[in-house]
Short mmCIF file of C-alpha atoms in Angstrom, two decimals:
data_model
loop_
_atom_site.label_atom_id
_atom_site.label_comp_id
_atom_site.label_asym_id
_atom_site.label_seq_id
_atom_site.Cartn_x
_atom_site.Cartn_y
_atom_site.Cartn_z
CA UNK A 29 -12.02 101.51 34.12
CA UNK A 30 -10.05 101.76 31.07
CA UNK A 31 -8.75 103.86 27.98
CA UNK A 32 -10.77 105.42 25.87
CA UNK A 33 -12.96 104.02 23.13
CA UNK A 34 -12.98 100.50 24.65
CA UNK A 35 -16.80 100.15 25.64
CA UNK A 36 -16.80 101.02 29.17
CA UNK A 37 -20.12 103.03 28.93
CA UNK A 38 -22.05 100.46 26.91
CA UNK A 39 -20.95 97.75 29.44
CA UNK A 40 -21.77 100.20 32.71
CA UNK A 41 -25.38 100.86 31.19
CA UNK A 42 -25.86 97.12 30.60
CA UNK A 43 -25.01 96.38 34.24
CA UNK A 44 -27.17 99.53 35.45
CA UNK A 45 -30.16 97.84 33.75
CA UNK A 46 -29.87 94.57 35.07
CA UNK A 47 -28.70 95.21 38.76
CA UNK A 48 -29.57 97.62 41.57
CA UNK A 49 -26.71 100.06 40.50
CA UNK A 50 -26.36 103.72 39.91
CA UNK A 51 -23.58 104.94 37.34
CA UNK A 52 -20.89 107.80 38.61
CA UNK A 53 -19.33 108.85 35.84
CA UNK A 54 -15.35 109.17 36.13
CA UNK A 55 -14.78 111.55 33.09
CA UNK A 56 -13.13 115.06 33.25
CA UNK A 57 -14.51 116.17 30.06
CA UNK A 58 -18.15 114.70 30.48
CA UNK A 59 -18.88 117.07 33.34
CA UNK A 60 -19.41 119.88 30.86
CA UNK A 61 -22.66 120.84 29.32
CA UNK A 62 -22.80 121.46 25.82
CA UNK A 63 -20.09 118.94 24.65
CA UNK A 64 -21.77 115.78 23.89
CA UNK A 65 -20.71 114.57 20.81
CA UNK A 66 -16.80 115.15 21.25
CA UNK A 67 -17.07 113.07 24.57
CA UNK A 68 -18.98 110.45 23.55
CA UNK A 69 -21.49 111.03 26.30
CA UNK A 70 -24.33 108.71 26.49
CA UNK A 71 -27.43 109.62 24.52
CA UNK A 72 -30.21 111.27 26.26
CA UNK A 73 -32.15 108.14 25.70
CA UNK A 74 -29.52 106.18 27.63
CA UNK A 75 -29.39 108.88 30.20
CA UNK A 76 -33.16 108.32 30.75
CA UNK A 77 -32.73 104.42 31.39
CA UNK A 78 -29.39 104.64 33.06
CA UNK A 79 -29.01 107.83 34.73
CA UNK A 80 -25.30 109.05 35.22
CA UNK A 81 -24.34 111.09 37.89
CA UNK A 82 -21.39 113.76 37.28
CA UNK A 83 -22.56 114.34 33.86
CA UNK A 84 -23.79 117.76 32.78
CA UNK A 85 -22.94 119.36 36.03
CA UNK A 86 -20.62 122.16 34.94
CA UNK A 87 -20.66 124.93 32.15
CA UNK A 88 -17.47 124.79 30.11
CA UNK A 89 -16.22 127.98 31.57
CA UNK A 90 -16.02 126.40 34.74
CA UNK A 91 -13.06 124.26 36.33
CA UNK A 92 -12.95 121.08 38.13
CA UNK A 93 -10.34 119.22 40.20
CA UNK A 94 -9.47 115.50 41.30
CA UNK A 95 -10.29 116.68 45.06
CA UNK A 96 -13.68 118.38 43.97
CA UNK A 97 -14.29 114.92 42.17
CA UNK A 98 -13.28 112.96 45.32
CA UNK A 99 -15.68 115.05 47.74
CA UNK A 100 -18.60 114.76 44.79
CA UNK A 101 -18.03 111.08 44.33
CA UNK A 102 -17.99 110.29 48.16
CA UNK A 103 -21.33 112.17 48.81
CA UNK A 104 -22.96 110.26 45.97
CA UNK A 105 -21.78 106.99 47.00
CA UNK A 106 -23.13 107.43 50.52
CA UNK A 107 -26.26 108.61 49.33
CA UNK A 108 -26.64 105.69 46.94
CA UNK A 109 -25.66 102.83 49.51
CA UNK A 110 -28.09 104.71 52.22
CA UNK A 111 -30.82 103.95 49.52
CA UNK A 112 -29.78 100.11 49.23
CA UNK A 113 -28.18 100.53 45.88
CA UNK A 114 -24.53 100.12 44.56
CA UNK A 115 -22.38 102.73 42.96
CA UNK A 116 -21.00 101.97 39.55
CA UNK A 117 -18.08 104.31 38.84
CA UNK A 118 -17.24 104.01 35.11
CA UNK A 119 -14.80 106.47 33.10
CA UNK A 120 -11.11 106.80 32.12
CA UNK A 121 -9.75 109.61 34.18
CA UNK A 122 -7.51 107.80 36.19
CA UNK A 123 -6.48 110.87 38.39
CA UNK A 124 -9.85 110.90 39.72
CA UNK A 125 -9.98 106.95 40.19
CA UNK A 126 -7.07 107.31 42.23
CA UNK A 127 -8.08 110.37 44.38
CA UNK A 128 -11.00 108.82 44.99
CA UNK A 129 -9.40 105.11 46.01
CA UNK A 130 -6.24 106.32 47.66
CA UNK A 131 -6.90 109.96 48.57
CA UNK A 132 -4.95 113.00 47.78
CA UNK A 133 -1.62 114.63 49.41
CA UNK A 134 -2.27 118.50 50.03
CA UNK A 135 -0.16 120.30 47.32
CA UNK A 136 1.16 124.02 47.78
CA UNK A 137 -0.70 126.71 46.69
CA UNK A 138 0.01 128.50 43.28
CA UNK A 139 3.02 130.78 43.62
CA UNK A 140 2.66 134.07 41.13
CA UNK A 141 6.48 134.30 41.47
CA UNK A 142 7.13 130.94 40.18
CA UNK A 143 4.39 130.77 37.72
CA UNK A 144 5.91 134.09 36.02
CA UNK A 145 9.27 132.47 35.82
CA UNK A 146 7.80 129.24 33.90
CA UNK A 147 5.77 131.71 31.76
CA UNK A 148 8.87 133.11 30.80
CA UNK A 149 10.64 129.96 30.00
CA UNK A 150 7.36 129.04 27.92
CA UNK A 151 7.84 132.33 26.04
CA UNK A 152 11.23 131.83 25.30
CA UNK A 153 11.46 127.95 24.50
CA UNK A 154 7.47 127.06 23.91
CA UNK A 155 5.48 124.66 26.16
CA UNK A 156 7.41 121.85 24.45
CA UNK A 157 10.46 123.47 26.12
CA UNK A 158 8.71 123.38 29.51
CA UNK A 159 7.95 119.70 28.92
CA UNK A 160 11.57 119.10 28.30
CA UNK A 161 12.24 121.20 31.70
CA UNK A 162 9.56 118.92 33.62
CA UNK A 163 10.97 115.61 31.83
CA UNK A 164 14.21 116.20 33.42
CA UNK A 165 12.95 116.63 37.16
CA UNK A 166 9.83 114.69 36.93
CA UNK A 167 9.82 112.01 34.12
CA UNK A 168 6.59 110.35 35.52
CA UNK A 169 4.48 113.47 35.22
CA UNK A 170 6.20 114.24 31.82
CA UNK A 171 5.06 110.93 30.43
CA UNK A 172 1.31 111.50 31.53
CA UNK A 173 1.28 115.35 30.60
CA UNK A 174 0.69 116.45 27.12
CA UNK A 175 3.49 118.93 25.68
CA UNK A 176 0.21 121.07 24.75
CA UNK A 177 -1.36 120.85 28.03
CA UNK A 178 0.03 124.17 29.44
CA UNK A 179 -1.85 124.28 32.93
CA UNK A 180 -1.08 121.11 33.87
CA UNK A 181 2.69 121.25 32.80
CA UNK A 182 2.92 124.74 34.69
CA UNK A 183 1.39 123.00 37.69
CA UNK A 184 3.55 120.13 37.61
CA UNK A 185 6.67 122.22 37.37
CA UNK A 186 5.60 124.81 39.95
CA UNK A 187 5.06 121.93 42.50
CA UNK A 188 8.52 120.68 42.14
CA UNK A 189 10.25 124.25 42.12
CA UNK A 190 8.23 124.79 45.33
CA UNK A 191 8.62 121.57 47.31
CA UNK A 192 11.79 120.05 45.85
CA UNK A 193 9.28 116.95 45.03
CA UNK A 194 8.02 115.68 41.81
CA UNK A 195 4.36 116.20 41.54
CA UNK A 196 4.10 112.48 40.70
CA UNK A 197 5.48 111.73 44.21
CA UNK A 198 2.27 113.34 45.67
CA UNK A 199 0.02 111.04 43.90
CA UNK A 200 1.81 107.70 44.79
CA UNK A 201 -0.34 105.11 46.21
CA UNK A 202 -0.61 103.99 49.65
CA UNK A 203 -0.79 100.17 50.08
CA UNK A 204 -4.50 100.23 50.88
CA UNK A 205 -7.60 101.99 49.76
CA UNK A 206 -9.16 104.28 51.71
CA UNK A 207 -12.82 104.01 50.76
CA UNK A 208 -14.90 102.16 53.18
CA UNK A 209 -16.30 100.09 50.74
CA UNK A 210 -15.84 96.67 49.37
CA UNK A 211 -14.62 97.48 46.00
CA UNK A 212 -14.38 95.48 42.84
CA UNK A 213 -12.00 96.96 40.43
CA UNK A 214 -12.37 95.93 36.64
CA UNK A 215 -10.48 97.37 33.75
CA UNK A 216 -10.95 97.16 29.94
CA UNK A 217 -7.24 96.50 28.99
CA UNK A 218 -6.72 96.08 25.18
CA UNK A 219 -4.21 93.41 24.34
CA UNK A 220 -3.88 94.54 20.84
CA UNK A 221 -2.98 98.17 20.50
CA UNK A 222 -3.45 98.20 16.94
CA UNK A 223 -7.08 97.31 17.23
CA UNK A 224 -7.65 99.91 19.67
CA UNK A 225 -5.75 102.45 17.45
CA UNK A 226 -8.24 101.51 14.66
CA UNK A 227 -11.03 101.64 16.78
CA UNK A 228 -10.29 105.41 18.08
CA UNK A 229 -10.10 106.64 14.25
CA UNK A 230 -13.43 104.96 13.47
CA UNK A 231 -15.12 106.83 16.33
CA UNK A 232 -13.77 110.37 15.86
CA UNK A 233 -14.84 109.83 11.97
CA UNK A 234 -18.12 108.64 13.24
CA UNK A 235 -18.26 111.96 15.73
CA UNK A 236 -17.41 114.41 12.82
CA UNK A 237 -20.31 112.57 11.30
CA UNK A 238 -22.66 112.98 14.28
CA UNK A 239 -21.71 116.84 13.96
CA UNK A 240 -18.84 117.42 16.19
CA UNK A 241 -17.36 120.37 14.43
CA UNK A 242 -20.91 122.26 14.72
CA UNK A 243 -20.59 121.70 18.47
CA UNK A 244 -17.26 123.17 18.58
CA UNK A 245 -18.85 126.15 16.59
CA UNK A 246 -21.46 126.64 18.88
CA UNK A 247 -18.86 126.52 21.94
CA UNK A 248 -16.69 129.06 20.14
CA UNK A 249 -19.51 131.34 19.09
CA UNK A 250 -20.23 132.21 22.68
CA UNK A 251 -17.44 134.39 23.07
CA UNK A 252 -16.38 133.75 26.61
CA UNK A 253 -14.31 130.49 25.99
CA UNK A 254 -10.76 130.00 24.67
CA UNK A 255 -8.12 127.22 24.45
CA UNK A 256 -6.37 127.39 27.48
CA UNK A 257 -9.64 126.38 29.43
CA UNK A 258 -9.75 122.84 30.81
CA UNK A 259 -13.04 122.15 28.85
CA UNK A 260 -11.62 123.17 25.23
CA UNK A 261 -8.12 121.28 26.01
CA UNK A 262 -10.02 118.07 25.70
CA UNK A 263 -8.89 116.22 23.38
CA UNK A 264 -10.43 116.76 19.78
CA UNK A 265 -11.88 120.04 21.09
CA UNK A 266 -8.48 121.78 21.20
CA UNK A 267 -7.68 120.28 17.54
CA UNK A 268 -11.34 121.35 16.16
CA UNK A 269 -10.60 124.88 17.71
CA UNK A 270 -7.37 125.29 16.26
CA UNK A 271 -9.35 124.37 12.78
CA UNK A 272 -11.59 126.85 13.24
CA UNK A 273 -9.14 129.40 14.08
CA UNK A 274 -7.50 128.64 10.57
CA UNK A 275 -4.52 127.16 12.31
CA UNK A 276 -5.07 123.73 11.03
CA UNK A 277 -6.83 122.68 7.90
CA UNK A 278 -9.33 119.73 8.01
CA UNK A 279 -7.16 117.10 7.07
CA UNK A 280 -4.47 118.08 9.97
CA UNK A 281 -7.29 118.57 12.46
CA UNK A 282 -8.63 115.05 12.14
CA UNK A 283 -5.11 113.82 11.84
CA UNK A 284 -3.89 115.74 14.95
CA UNK A 285 -7.15 114.87 17.10
CA UNK A 286 -6.94 111.22 16.51
CA UNK A 287 -3.25 111.06 17.25
CA UNK A 288 -4.12 113.01 20.65
CA UNK A 289 -6.56 110.67 21.18
CA UNK A 290 -4.14 107.74 21.12
CA UNK A 291 -1.87 109.08 23.08
CA UNK A 292 -4.49 109.83 26.05
CA UNK A 293 -5.39 106.07 25.58
CA UNK A 294 -1.71 105.25 25.93
CA UNK A 295 -1.48 107.41 29.29
CA UNK A 296 -4.31 105.75 30.69
CA UNK A 297 -2.90 102.24 29.99
CA UNK A 298 0.42 103.17 32.11
CA UNK A 299 -1.79 104.22 34.84
CA UNK A 300 -3.76 101.06 34.48
CA UNK A 301 -0.78 98.88 34.35
CA UNK A 302 0.15 99.78 37.90
CA UNK A 303 -3.26 100.21 39.25
CA UNK A 304 -3.51 97.74 42.47
CA UNK A 305 -6.17 94.87 42.92
CA UNK A 306 -7.50 95.12 39.32
CA UNK A 307 -8.99 92.38 37.26
CA UNK A 308 -8.24 93.10 33.62
CA UNK A 309 -10.27 92.31 30.42
CA UNK A 310 -9.30 92.69 26.77
CA UNK A 311 -12.39 94.29 25.14
CA UNK A 312 -11.89 92.61 22.04
CA UNK A 313 -12.29 88.93 23.64
CA UNK A 314 -14.46 90.00 26.61
CA UNK A 315 -16.88 87.37 27.66
CA UNK A 316 -19.82 89.66 28.42
CA UNK A 317 -22.11 87.49 30.40
CA UNK A 318 -18.93 86.21 32.25
CA UNK A 319 -18.04 89.35 33.66
CA UNK A 320 -21.62 90.32 34.19
CA UNK A 321 -22.02 87.49 36.55
CA UNK A 322 -18.71 88.59 38.40
CA UNK A 323 -20.23 91.77 38.94
CA UNK A 324 -23.57 90.30 39.91
CA UNK A 325 -22.03 88.12 42.40
CA UNK A 326 -20.19 91.18 44.07
CA UNK A 327 -23.27 93.21 43.95
CA UNK A 328 -25.55 90.52 45.59
CA UNK A 329 -22.80 89.75 47.94
CA UNK A 330 -24.37 90.86 51.63
CA UNK A 331 -20.78 91.91 52.89
#
């Protein structure tokens, strides 16, 4: 686990090549086909040498959920272990990790009347106004949801209006994992956020050089996608889409995309600080062989 741009995939690939492990991606953007550059998806050569489950499984027009991820991941974990191998879960979508580890409470179904009321608030005060309304009743969810994420904002406020409970309370962790496995939880947690901020900026510029805007142009040219879809709301993609729409110039797009990615990393670290039974490592001072030996000892433990 860990925030974006900390080198999780590189470590996981090394371990999968040296140990009898199979990687399961825990990333809500890597699930989409045709979105490789902007999600920092492993290269085709890497995927051939270290296959990743739950990568390139959906078209960008489709949606996915934490509940579906949990179901898919549990099925894969059972299959992998039945073949005498070890699942290695890697990614930064913390809601998926928590759903898999601790389960999900049953949430109320969508209510068109409540949604219409929230849409009316958004039309009057903007989605930032909806974000402020959410912050008053569920500050935990408001801290995790970006003001430019209307679908998640609407859902969080809808759940509160329907149940009187903050959405964050449904995600509260039980005391024990619900997984039927002996789990080793490792997290890359930067001690120096300045270095992470710089790493994020460098990576986004590298994505641009690798053809990120051409990738977004191809998605836009399909004609069946829009910026309200979860795939296009992914960090970087929504800013690039706005640039292609003429809403942002190139300089503003780069600035906003880097800022959004840094905000994502901050939210990921907030989740990780409260994640139980997790060994945390600073990626800037990481002893690669030392952490590998820790993982190898766990993998080779006959329990």
